[in-house]
Tab-separated table of C-alpha atoms in Angstrom:
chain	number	residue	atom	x	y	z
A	998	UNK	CA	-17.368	30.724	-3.018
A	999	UNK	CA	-18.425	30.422	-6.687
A	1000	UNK	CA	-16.765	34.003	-7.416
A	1001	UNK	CA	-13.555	33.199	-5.687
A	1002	UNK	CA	-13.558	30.631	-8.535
A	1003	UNK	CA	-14.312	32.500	-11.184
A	1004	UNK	CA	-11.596	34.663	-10.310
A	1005	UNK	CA	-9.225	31.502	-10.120
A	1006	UNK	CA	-10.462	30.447	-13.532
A	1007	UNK	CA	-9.713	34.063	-14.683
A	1008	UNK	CA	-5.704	33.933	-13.319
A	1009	UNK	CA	-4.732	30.453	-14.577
A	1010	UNK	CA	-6.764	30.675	-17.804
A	1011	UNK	CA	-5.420	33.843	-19.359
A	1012	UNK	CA	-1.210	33.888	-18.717
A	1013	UNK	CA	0.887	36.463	-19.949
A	1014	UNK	CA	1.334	35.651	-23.495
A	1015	UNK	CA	-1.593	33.089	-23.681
A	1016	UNK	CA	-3.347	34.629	-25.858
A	1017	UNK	CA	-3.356	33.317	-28.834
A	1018	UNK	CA	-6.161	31.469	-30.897
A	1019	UNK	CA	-6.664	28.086	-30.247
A	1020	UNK	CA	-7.474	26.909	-33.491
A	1021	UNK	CA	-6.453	23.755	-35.694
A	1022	UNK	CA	-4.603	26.833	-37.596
A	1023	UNK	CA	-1.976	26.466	-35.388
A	1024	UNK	CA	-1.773	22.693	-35.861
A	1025	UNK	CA	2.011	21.356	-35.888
A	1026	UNK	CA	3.211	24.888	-34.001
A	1027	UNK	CA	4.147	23.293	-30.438
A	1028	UNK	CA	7.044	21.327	-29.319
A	1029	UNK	CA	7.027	18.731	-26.141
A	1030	UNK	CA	3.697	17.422	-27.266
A	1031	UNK	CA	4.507	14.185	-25.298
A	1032	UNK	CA	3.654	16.359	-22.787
A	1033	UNK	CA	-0.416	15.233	-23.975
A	1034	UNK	CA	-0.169	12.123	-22.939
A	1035	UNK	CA	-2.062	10.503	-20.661
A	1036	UNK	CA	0.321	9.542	-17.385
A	1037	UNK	CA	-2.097	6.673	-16.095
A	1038	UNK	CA	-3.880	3.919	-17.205
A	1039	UNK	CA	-7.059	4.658	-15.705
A	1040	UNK	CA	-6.793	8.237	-17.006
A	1041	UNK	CA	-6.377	6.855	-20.555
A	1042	UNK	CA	-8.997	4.488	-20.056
A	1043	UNK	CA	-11.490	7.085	-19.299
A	1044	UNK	CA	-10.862	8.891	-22.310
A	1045	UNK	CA	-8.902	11.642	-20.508
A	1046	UNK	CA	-12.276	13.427	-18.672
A	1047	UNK	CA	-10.207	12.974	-15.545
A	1048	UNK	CA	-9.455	16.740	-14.318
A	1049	UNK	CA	-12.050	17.082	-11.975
A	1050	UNK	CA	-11.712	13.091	-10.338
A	1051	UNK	CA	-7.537	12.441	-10.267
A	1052	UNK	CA	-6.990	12.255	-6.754
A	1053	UNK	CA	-3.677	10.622	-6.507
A	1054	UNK	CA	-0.212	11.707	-8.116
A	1055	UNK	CA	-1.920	11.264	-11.717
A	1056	UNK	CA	-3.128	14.706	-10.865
A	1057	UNK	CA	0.376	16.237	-11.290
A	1058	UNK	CA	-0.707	15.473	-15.092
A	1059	UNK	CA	-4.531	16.302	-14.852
A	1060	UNK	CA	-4.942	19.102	-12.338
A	1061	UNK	CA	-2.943	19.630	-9.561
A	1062	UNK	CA	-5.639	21.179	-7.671
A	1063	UNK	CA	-6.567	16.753	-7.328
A	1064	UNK	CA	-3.484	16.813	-5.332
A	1065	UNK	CA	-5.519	18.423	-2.309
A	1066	UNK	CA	-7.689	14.860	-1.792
A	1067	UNK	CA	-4.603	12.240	-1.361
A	1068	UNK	CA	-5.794	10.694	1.825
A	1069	UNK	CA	-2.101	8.664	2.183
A	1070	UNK	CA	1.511	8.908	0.712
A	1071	UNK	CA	1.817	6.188	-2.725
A	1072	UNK	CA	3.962	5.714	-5.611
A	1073	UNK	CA	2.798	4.669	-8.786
A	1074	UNK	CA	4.357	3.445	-12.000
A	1075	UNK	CA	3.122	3.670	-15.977
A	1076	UNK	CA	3.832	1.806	-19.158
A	1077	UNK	CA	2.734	3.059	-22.493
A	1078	UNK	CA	3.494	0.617	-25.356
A	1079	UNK	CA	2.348	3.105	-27.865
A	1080	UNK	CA	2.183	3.621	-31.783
A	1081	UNK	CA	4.934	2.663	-33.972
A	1082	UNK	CA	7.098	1.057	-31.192
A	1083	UNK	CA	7.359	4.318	-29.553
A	1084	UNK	CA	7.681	3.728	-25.279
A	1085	UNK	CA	6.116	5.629	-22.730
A	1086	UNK	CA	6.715	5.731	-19.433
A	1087	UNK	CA	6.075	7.814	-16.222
A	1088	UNK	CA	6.488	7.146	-12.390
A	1089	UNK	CA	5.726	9.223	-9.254
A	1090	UNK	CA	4.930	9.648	-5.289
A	1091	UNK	CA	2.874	11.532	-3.692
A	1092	UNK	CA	2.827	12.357	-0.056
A	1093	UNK	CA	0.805	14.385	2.339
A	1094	UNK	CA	1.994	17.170	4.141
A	1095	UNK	CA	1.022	17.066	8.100
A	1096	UNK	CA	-0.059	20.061	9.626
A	1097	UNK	CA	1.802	22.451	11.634
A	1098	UNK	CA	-1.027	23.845	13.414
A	1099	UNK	CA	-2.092	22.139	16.580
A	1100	UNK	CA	-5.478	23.854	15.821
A	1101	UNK	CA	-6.462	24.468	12.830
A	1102	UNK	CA	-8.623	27.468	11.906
A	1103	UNK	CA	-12.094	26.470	11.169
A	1104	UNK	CA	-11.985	27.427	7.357
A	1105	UNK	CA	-9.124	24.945	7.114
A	1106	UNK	CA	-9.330	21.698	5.809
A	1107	UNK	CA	-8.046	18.651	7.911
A	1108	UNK	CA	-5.591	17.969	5.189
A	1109	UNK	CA	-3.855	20.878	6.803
A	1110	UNK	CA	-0.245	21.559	4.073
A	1111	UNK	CA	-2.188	19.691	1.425
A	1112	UNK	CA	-0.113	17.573	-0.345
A	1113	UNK	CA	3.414	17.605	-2.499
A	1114	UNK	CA	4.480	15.527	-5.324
A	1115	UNK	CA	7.326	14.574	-7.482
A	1116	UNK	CA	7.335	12.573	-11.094
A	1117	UNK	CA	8.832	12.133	-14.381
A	1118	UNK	CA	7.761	11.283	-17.632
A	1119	UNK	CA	10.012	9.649	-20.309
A	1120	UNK	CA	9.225	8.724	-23.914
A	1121	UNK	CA	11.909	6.982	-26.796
A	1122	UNK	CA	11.088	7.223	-30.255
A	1123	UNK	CA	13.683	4.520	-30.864
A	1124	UNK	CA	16.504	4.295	-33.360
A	1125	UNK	CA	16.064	5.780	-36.390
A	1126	UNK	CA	18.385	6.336	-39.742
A	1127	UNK	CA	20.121	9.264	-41.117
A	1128	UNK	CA	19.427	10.662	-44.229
A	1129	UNK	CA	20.093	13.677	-46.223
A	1130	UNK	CA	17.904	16.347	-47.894
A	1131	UNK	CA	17.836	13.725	-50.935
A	1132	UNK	CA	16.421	10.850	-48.695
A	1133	UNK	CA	19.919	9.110	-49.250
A	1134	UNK	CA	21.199	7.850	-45.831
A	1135	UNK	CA	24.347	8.527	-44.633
A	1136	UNK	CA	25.057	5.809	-42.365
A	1137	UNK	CA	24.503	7.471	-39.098
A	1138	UNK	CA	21.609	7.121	-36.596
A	1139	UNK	CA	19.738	9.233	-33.712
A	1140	UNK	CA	17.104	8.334	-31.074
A	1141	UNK	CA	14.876	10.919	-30.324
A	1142	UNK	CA	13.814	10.933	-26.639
A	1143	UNK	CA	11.713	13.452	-24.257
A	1144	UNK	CA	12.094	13.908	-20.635
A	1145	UNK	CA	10.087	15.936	-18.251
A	1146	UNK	CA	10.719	16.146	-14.175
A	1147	UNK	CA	7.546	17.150	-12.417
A	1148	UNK	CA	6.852	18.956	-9.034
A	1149	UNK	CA	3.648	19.804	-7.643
A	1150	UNK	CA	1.520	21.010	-4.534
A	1151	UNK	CA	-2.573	21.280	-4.079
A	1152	UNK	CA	-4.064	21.767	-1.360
A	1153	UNK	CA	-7.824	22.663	0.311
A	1154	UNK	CA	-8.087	26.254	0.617
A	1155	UNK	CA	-11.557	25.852	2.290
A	1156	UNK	CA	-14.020	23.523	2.881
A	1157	UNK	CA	-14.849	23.334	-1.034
A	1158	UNK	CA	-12.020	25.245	-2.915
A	1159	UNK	CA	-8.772	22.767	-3.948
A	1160	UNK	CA	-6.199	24.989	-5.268
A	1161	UNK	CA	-2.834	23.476	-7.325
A	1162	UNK	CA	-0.117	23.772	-9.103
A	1163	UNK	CA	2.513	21.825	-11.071
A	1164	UNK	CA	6.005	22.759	-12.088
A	1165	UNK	CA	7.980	21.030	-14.661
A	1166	UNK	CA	11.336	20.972	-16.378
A	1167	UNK	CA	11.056	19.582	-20.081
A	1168	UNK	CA	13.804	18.882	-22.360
A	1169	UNK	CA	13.639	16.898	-26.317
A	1170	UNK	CA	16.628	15.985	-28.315
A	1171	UNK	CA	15.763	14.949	-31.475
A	1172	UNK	CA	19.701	15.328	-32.377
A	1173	UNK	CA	20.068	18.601	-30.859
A	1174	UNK	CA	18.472	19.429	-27.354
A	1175	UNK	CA	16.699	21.581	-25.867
A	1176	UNK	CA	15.320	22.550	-22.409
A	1177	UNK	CA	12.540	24.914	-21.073
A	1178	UNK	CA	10.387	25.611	-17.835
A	1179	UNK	CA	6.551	25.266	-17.249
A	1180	UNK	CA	4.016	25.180	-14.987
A	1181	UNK	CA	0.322	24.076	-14.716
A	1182	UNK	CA	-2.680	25.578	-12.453
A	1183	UNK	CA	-5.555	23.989	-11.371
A	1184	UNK	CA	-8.365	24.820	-9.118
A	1185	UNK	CA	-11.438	22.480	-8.239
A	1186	UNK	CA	-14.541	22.578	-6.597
A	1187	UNK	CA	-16.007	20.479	-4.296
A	1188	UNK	CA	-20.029	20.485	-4.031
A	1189	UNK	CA	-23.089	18.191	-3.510
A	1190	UNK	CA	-26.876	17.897	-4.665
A	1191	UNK	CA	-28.597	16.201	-2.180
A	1192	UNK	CA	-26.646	12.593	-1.889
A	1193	UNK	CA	-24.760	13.168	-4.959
A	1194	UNK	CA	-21.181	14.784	-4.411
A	1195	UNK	CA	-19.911	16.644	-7.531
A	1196	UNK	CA	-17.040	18.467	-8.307
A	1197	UNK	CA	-16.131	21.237	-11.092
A	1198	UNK	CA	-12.269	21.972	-12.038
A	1199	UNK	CA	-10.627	24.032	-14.526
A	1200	UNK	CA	-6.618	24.440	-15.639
A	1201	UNK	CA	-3.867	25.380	-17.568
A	1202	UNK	CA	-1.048	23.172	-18.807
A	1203	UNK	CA	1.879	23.799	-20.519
A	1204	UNK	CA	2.442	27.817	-19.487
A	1205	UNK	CA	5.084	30.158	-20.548
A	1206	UNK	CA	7.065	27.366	-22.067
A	1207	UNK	CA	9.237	27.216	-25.118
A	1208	UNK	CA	11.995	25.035	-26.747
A	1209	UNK	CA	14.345	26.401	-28.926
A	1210	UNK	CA	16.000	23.964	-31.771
A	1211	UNK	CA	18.842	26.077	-33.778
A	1212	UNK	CA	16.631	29.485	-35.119
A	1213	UNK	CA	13.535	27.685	-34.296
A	1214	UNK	CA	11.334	28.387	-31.285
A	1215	UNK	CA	8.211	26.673	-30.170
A	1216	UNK	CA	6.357	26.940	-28.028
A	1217	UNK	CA	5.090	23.793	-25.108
A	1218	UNK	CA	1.514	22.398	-25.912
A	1219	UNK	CA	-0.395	25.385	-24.188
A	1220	UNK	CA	-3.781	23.814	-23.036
A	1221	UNK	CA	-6.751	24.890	-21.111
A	1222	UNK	CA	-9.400	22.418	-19.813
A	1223	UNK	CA	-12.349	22.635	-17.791
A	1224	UNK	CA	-13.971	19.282	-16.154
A	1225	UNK	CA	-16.497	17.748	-13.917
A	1226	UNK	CA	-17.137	14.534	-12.574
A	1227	UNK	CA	-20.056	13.272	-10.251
A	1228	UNK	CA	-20.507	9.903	-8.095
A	1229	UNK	CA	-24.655	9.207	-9.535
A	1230	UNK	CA	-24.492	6.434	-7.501
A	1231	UNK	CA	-22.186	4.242	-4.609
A	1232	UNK	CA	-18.645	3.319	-6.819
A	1233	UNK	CA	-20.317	4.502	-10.304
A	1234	UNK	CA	-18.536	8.091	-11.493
A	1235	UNK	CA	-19.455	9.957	-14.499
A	1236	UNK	CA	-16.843	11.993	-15.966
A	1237	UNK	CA	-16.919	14.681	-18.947
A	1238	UNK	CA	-14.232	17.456	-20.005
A	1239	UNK	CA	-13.699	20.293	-22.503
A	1240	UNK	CA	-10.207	20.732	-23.369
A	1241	UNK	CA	-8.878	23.733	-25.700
A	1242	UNK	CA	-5.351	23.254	-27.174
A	1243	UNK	CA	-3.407	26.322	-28.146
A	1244	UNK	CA	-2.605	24.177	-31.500
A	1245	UNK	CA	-6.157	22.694	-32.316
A	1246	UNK	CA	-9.459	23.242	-31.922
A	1247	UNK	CA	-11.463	22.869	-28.516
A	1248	UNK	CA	-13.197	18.924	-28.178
A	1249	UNK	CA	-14.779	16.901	-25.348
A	1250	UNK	CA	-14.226	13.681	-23.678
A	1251	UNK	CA	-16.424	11.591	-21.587
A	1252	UNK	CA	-16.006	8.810	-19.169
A	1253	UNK	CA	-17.788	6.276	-16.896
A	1254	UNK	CA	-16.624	4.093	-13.749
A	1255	UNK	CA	-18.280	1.113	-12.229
A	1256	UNK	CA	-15.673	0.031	-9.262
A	1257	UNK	CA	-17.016	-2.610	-6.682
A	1258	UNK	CA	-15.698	-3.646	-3.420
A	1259	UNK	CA	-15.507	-7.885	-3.643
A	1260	UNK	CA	-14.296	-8.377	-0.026
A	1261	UNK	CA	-12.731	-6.039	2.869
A	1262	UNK	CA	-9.295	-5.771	0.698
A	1263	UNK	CA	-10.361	-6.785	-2.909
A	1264	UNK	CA	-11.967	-4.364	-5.227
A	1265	UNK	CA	-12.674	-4.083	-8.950
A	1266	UNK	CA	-13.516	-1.454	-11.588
A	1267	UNK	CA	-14.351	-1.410	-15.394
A	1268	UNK	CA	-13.888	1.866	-17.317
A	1269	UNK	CA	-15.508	3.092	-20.627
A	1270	UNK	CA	-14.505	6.447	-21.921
A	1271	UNK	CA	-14.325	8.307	-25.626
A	1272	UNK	CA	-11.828	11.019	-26.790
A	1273	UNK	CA	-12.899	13.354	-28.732
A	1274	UNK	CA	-9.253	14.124	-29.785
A	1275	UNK	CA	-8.256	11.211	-31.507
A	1276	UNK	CA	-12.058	10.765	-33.035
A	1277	UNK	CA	-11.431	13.893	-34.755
A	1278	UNK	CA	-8.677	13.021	-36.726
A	1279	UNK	CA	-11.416	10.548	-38.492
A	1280	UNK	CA	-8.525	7.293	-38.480
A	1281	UNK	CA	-9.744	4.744	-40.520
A	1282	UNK	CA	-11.156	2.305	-38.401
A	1283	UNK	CA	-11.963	2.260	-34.664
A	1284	UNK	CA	-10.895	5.378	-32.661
A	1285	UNK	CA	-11.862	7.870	-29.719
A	1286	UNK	CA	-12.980	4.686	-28.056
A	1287	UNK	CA	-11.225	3.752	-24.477
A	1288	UNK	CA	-11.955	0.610	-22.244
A	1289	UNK	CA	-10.370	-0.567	-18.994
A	1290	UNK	CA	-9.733	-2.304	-16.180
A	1291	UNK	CA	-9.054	-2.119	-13.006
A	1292	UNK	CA	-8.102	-4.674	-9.575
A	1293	UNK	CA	-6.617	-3.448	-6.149
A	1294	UNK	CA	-5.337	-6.020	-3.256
A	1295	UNK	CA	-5.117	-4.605	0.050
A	1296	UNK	CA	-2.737	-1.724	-0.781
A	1297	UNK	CA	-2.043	-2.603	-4.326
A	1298	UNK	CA	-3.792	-1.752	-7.124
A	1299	UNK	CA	-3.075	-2.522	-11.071
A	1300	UNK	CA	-4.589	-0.642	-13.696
A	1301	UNK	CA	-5.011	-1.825	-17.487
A	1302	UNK	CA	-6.259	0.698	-20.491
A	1303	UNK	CA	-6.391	-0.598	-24.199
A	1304	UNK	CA	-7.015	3.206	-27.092
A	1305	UNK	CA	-7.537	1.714	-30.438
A	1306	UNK	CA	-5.718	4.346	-33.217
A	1307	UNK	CA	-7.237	3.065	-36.288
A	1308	UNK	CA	-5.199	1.506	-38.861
A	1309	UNK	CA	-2.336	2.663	-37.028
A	1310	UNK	CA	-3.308	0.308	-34.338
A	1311	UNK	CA	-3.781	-0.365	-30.437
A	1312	UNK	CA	-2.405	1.780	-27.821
A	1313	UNK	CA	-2.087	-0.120	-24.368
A	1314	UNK	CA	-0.842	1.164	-20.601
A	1315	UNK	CA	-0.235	-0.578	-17.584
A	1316	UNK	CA	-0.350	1.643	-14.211
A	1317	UNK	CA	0.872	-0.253	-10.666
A	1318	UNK	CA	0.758	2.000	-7.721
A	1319	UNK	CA	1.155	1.098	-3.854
A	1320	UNK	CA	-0.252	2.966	-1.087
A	1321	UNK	CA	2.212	3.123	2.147
């Protein structure tokens, strides 16, 4: 089992063309670096450490290999009001696939097809002025937006082995556009030590994509990340990452759940979580910290995450999703 993920690790880690150092060298050399993001506010609020513990259509963003445990079709809807008055917003459904087999084989996992999903992502810079290579403006204006439409599939290859993949279509326009192709590859792996279940992940984000402005050609935000996440205790889950951007150097980020069940339909969580992304940058004030919060009603759930940037200021993201 563990060498049939190695050799996973091995074919979605090291795409044609993927190469290349991932240094802060390369800092500034990507386009579609919206495409970062965090999709979810419980994600966000967790300080990103999520690719081993998404489990619902968040994992088309974190690792679609997370697609595999979606126990029931939902839809689920994010708001990012985000530095600068930049918006931020993604929504998507996820739906199990029932089995064809009247019997399934005895390696296969109930979950049978696995499960598909389908989201978008969508993020407006706003208006801003035009001006010419003296800094005089010229009376015109652009908005700068980026748009990507995701599709994805994971399912449970055996018992312990979650296998996924994400496709996307990505296109900016700053005041020309551009459009490319990606995909993303996950694979995860279910395991337990005595009562404690556990699980190990790794992925790549952002393949084989490029977007070409004029003579200019970039390529997407190329990104590997390994991840692992364990429940220590009945609704507490410890989460950590490594993530290695093709434009920066590798950094960790950690996170920690505490969710309670209140009554048969009401529940609760608080999240703490640090990035190790935007701590590196060294902003001026408080950063790399994440808190959040969390309430679900019956099939309802709402999802709050506040990211301080510094002396830039406060990022904060709303998630509702409904399960159906």
């Amino acid at each position: 089992m563990r060498r049939l993920l190695c050799l996973t690790v091995a074919a979605t880690l090291w795409p044609s063309g993927a190469m290349a150092a991932f240094t802060r060298d390369f800092t500034g050399t990507s386009a579609g670096t919206f495409l970062k993001l965090p999709i979810d506010a419980r994600g966000a609020a967790l300080g990103g450490a999520m690719d081993a513990a998404a489990e619902d259509v968040s994992a088309l963003h974190w690792n679609p290999a997370g697609l595999a445990g979606v126990a029931t079709r939902h839809v689920s809807a994010s708001y990012l009001s985000y530095l600068q008055g930049i918006n931020y917003g993604f929504i998507g459904l996820a739906h199990p696939l029932e089995s064809l087999v009247s019997r399934p084989r005895r390696e296969l996992a109930p979950t049978g097809l696995g499960t598909v999903a389908l989201g978008a992502v969508y993020l407006n810079a706003g208006t801003l002025q035009e001006k010419d290579n003296t800094g005089a403006a010229t009376g015109g204006a652009f908005a700068p937006t980026d748009v990507a439409i995701m599709v994805g599939w994971g399912g449970a290859m055996t018992r312990s082995l979650d296998l996924g993949v994400t496709l996307k279509a990505v296109r900016e326009q700053i005041q020309a556009s551009a459009t490319t192709a990606a995909g993303d590859f996950g694979a995860r792996l279910r395991l337990r030590v005595g009562p404690v279940p556990y699980a190990l992940s790794a992925s790549i984000h952002n393949a084989y994509g490029h977007l070409k402005f004029h003579d200019q050609n970039d390529p997407l935000p190329l990104t590997g990340r390994i991840g692992a996440a364990a429940e220590l205790l009945p609704g507490w889950l410890v989460l950590a990452s490594l993530e290695a951007p093709r434009d920066n150097s590798p950094f960790a980020s950690f996170g920690t759940e505490f969710a309670y069940l209140f009554r048969d339909k009401f529940g609760g969580a608080l999240r703490l979580g640090f990035n190790g992304m935007t701590r590196r940058g060294q902003l001026e004030g408080t950063s790399g910290l994440c808190l959040g919060l969390g309430g679900r009603w019956d099939r309802l759930s709402l999802d709050l995450a506040w990211q301080p940037y510094g002396v830039f200021g406060d990022a904060n993201r709303f998630t509702l999703s409904y399960r159906f």
